[in-house]
mmCIF file of C-alpha atoms in Angstrom:
data_model
loop_
_atom_site.group_PDB
_atom_site.id
_atom_site.type_symbol
_atom_site.label_atom_id
_atom_site.label_comp_id
_atom_site.label_asym_id
_atom_site.label_seq_id
_atom_site.Cartn_x
_atom_site.Cartn_y
_atom_site.Cartn_z
ATOM 1 C CA MET A 1 -6.118 -6.122 8.022
ATOM 2 C CA THR A 2 -5.847 -9.880 7.667
ATOM 3 C CA ASP A 3 -7.231 -12.011 4.883
ATOM 4 C CA ALA A 4 -6.818 -15.488 3.423
ATOM 5 C CA ASP A 5 -5.079 -14.343 0.201
ATOM 6 C CA GLU A 6 -1.329 -15.048 0.237
ATOM 7 C CA THR A 7 -0.589 -12.413 -2.427
ATOM 8 C CA LEU A 8 1.200 -9.470 -0.868
ATOM 9 C CA PRO A 9 -0.013 -5.999 -1.889
ATOM 10 C CA THR A 10 1.955 -4.100 -4.507
ATOM 11 C CA PRO A 11 1.634 -0.332 -5.014
ATOM 12 C CA ALA A 12 0.046 0.282 -8.403
ATOM 13 C CA THR A 13 -1.066 3.267 -10.428
ATOM 14 C CA ALA A 14 -4.803 3.152 -11.046
ATOM 15 C CA CYS A 15 -6.274 4.605 -14.186
ATOM 16 C CA PRO A 16 -9.129 7.098 -13.692
ATOM 17 C CA ASP A 17 -11.790 4.550 -14.702
ATOM 18 C CA ASP A 18 -10.373 1.614 -12.675
ATOM 19 C CA GLU A 19 -12.783 0.325 -10.033
ATOM 20 C CA SER A 20 -9.976 -0.749 -7.696
ATOM 21 C CA GLY A 21 -6.276 -0.281 -7.115
ATOM 22 C CA ARG A 22 -6.177 2.838 -4.947
ATOM 23 C CA GLY A 23 -6.157 1.400 -1.421
ATOM 24 C CA LEU A 24 -2.412 0.898 -1.011
ATOM 25 C CA THR A 25 -1.743 4.264 -2.661
ATOM 26 C CA LEU A 26 -3.877 5.913 0.022
ATOM 27 C CA VAL A 27 -2.140 3.960 2.793
ATOM 28 C CA GLU A 28 1.293 4.779 1.368
ATOM 29 C CA THR A 29 0.380 8.487 1.157
ATOM 30 C CA LEU A 30 -1.208 8.902 4.571
ATOM 31 C CA ALA A 31 0.594 6.408 6.780
ATOM 32 C CA ASP A 32 3.816 7.111 8.634
ATOM 33 C CA ASP A 33 4.728 3.441 8.308
ATOM 34 C CA TRP A 34 3.104 0.318 6.829
ATOM 35 C CA GLY A 35 3.949 -3.234 5.940
ATOM 36 C CA ALA A 36 2.640 -6.657 5.003
ATOM 37 C CA GLU A 37 3.710 -10.169 5.815
ATOM 38 C CA LEU A 38 2.531 -13.699 5.291
ATOM 39 C CA ARG A 39 0.917 -15.218 8.360
ATOM 40 C CA GLU A 40 3.184 -17.711 10.149
ATOM 41 C CA SER A 41 0.308 -20.131 10.547
ATOM 42 C CA GLY A 42 -0.226 -20.037 6.771
ATOM 43 C CA GLY A 43 -3.407 -19.181 4.957
ATOM 44 C CA GLY A 44 -3.054 -15.514 4.249
ATOM 45 C CA LYS A 45 -1.370 -12.254 5.089
ATOM 46 C CA THR A 46 -1.555 -9.327 7.468
ATOM 47 C CA VAL A 47 -1.293 -5.716 6.257
ATOM 48 C CA TRP A 48 -0.795 -2.993 8.878
ATOM 49 C CA PHE A 49 -0.159 0.751 9.042
ATOM 50 C CA GLU A 50 0.640 3.452 11.556
ATOM 51 C CA VAL A 51 -0.556 7.071 11.513
ATOM 52 C CA ALA A 52 0.767 9.706 13.916
ATOM 53 C CA LEU A 53 -2.173 11.752 15.159
ATOM 54 C CA THR A 54 -0.128 14.761 16.266
ATOM 55 C CA ARG A 55 2.185 15.358 13.322
ATOM 56 C CA ARG A 56 1.260 17.513 10.329
ATOM 57 C CA ARG A 57 2.784 16.699 6.992
ATOM 58 C CA THR A 58 2.553 17.662 3.369
ATOM 59 C CA VAL A 59 0.936 15.072 1.113
ATOM 60 C CA THR A 60 2.069 14.723 -2.489
ATOM 61 C CA VAL A 61 -0.513 13.142 -4.790
ATOM 62 C CA ARG A 62 0.634 11.301 -7.883
ATOM 63 C CA PRO A 63 -1.123 12.278 -11.114
ATOM 64 C CA PRO A 64 -3.503 9.701 -12.632
ATOM 65 C CA CYS A 65 -2.075 7.094 -14.962
ATOM 66 C CA GLU A 66 -2.179 8.294 -18.566
ATOM 67 C CA ASN A 67 -0.818 5.127 -20.148
ATOM 68 C CA ALA A 68 -3.263 2.245 -19.684
ATOM 69 C CA ALA A 69 -0.505 -0.290 -20.368
ATOM 70 C CA ALA A 70 1.405 1.028 -17.342
ATOM 71 C CA CYS A 71 -1.545 0.857 -14.983
ATOM 72 C CA SER A 72 -1.791 -1.782 -12.249
ATOM 73 C CA PRO A 73 1.312 -3.917 -12.874
ATOM 74 C CA PRO A 74 1.137 -7.577 -11.816
ATOM 75 C CA PRO A 75 2.126 -8.232 -8.193
ATOM 76 C CA THR A 76 5.610 -9.552 -7.520
ATOM 77 C CA GLY A 77 7.916 -9.372 -4.564
ATOM 78 C CA PRO A 78 9.135 -10.863 -1.308
ATOM 79 C CA SER A 79 7.137 -12.591 1.432
ATOM 80 C CA VAL A 80 7.455 -9.507 3.677
ATOM 81 C CA ILE A 81 7.330 -5.837 2.644
ATOM 82 C CA ARG A 82 7.858 -2.800 4.770
ATOM 83 C CA ARG A 83 8.029 0.882 4.043
ATOM 84 C CA SER A 84 9.519 3.117 6.676
ATOM 85 C CA GLU A 85 10.584 6.752 6.777
ATOM 86 C CA GLY A 86 13.810 6.477 8.793
#
């Protein structure tokens, strides 16, 4: 996915009544690998993910956020993020 926003995605905990904030949690849970980086040409970022179609795995779901103050922290971080399961 590519868009014009230069803010990199940050995993957040969505409260039950939040209307957004679950997309990256789903990607992080289901993908074998994912990452995001600022576009070299400027003007946005690219977020990608990989899913193995032949491997079965157990999915652990985080419980919903019970403390509204802890939900959806502000985004911070580097210009490139990558999660990988060695």
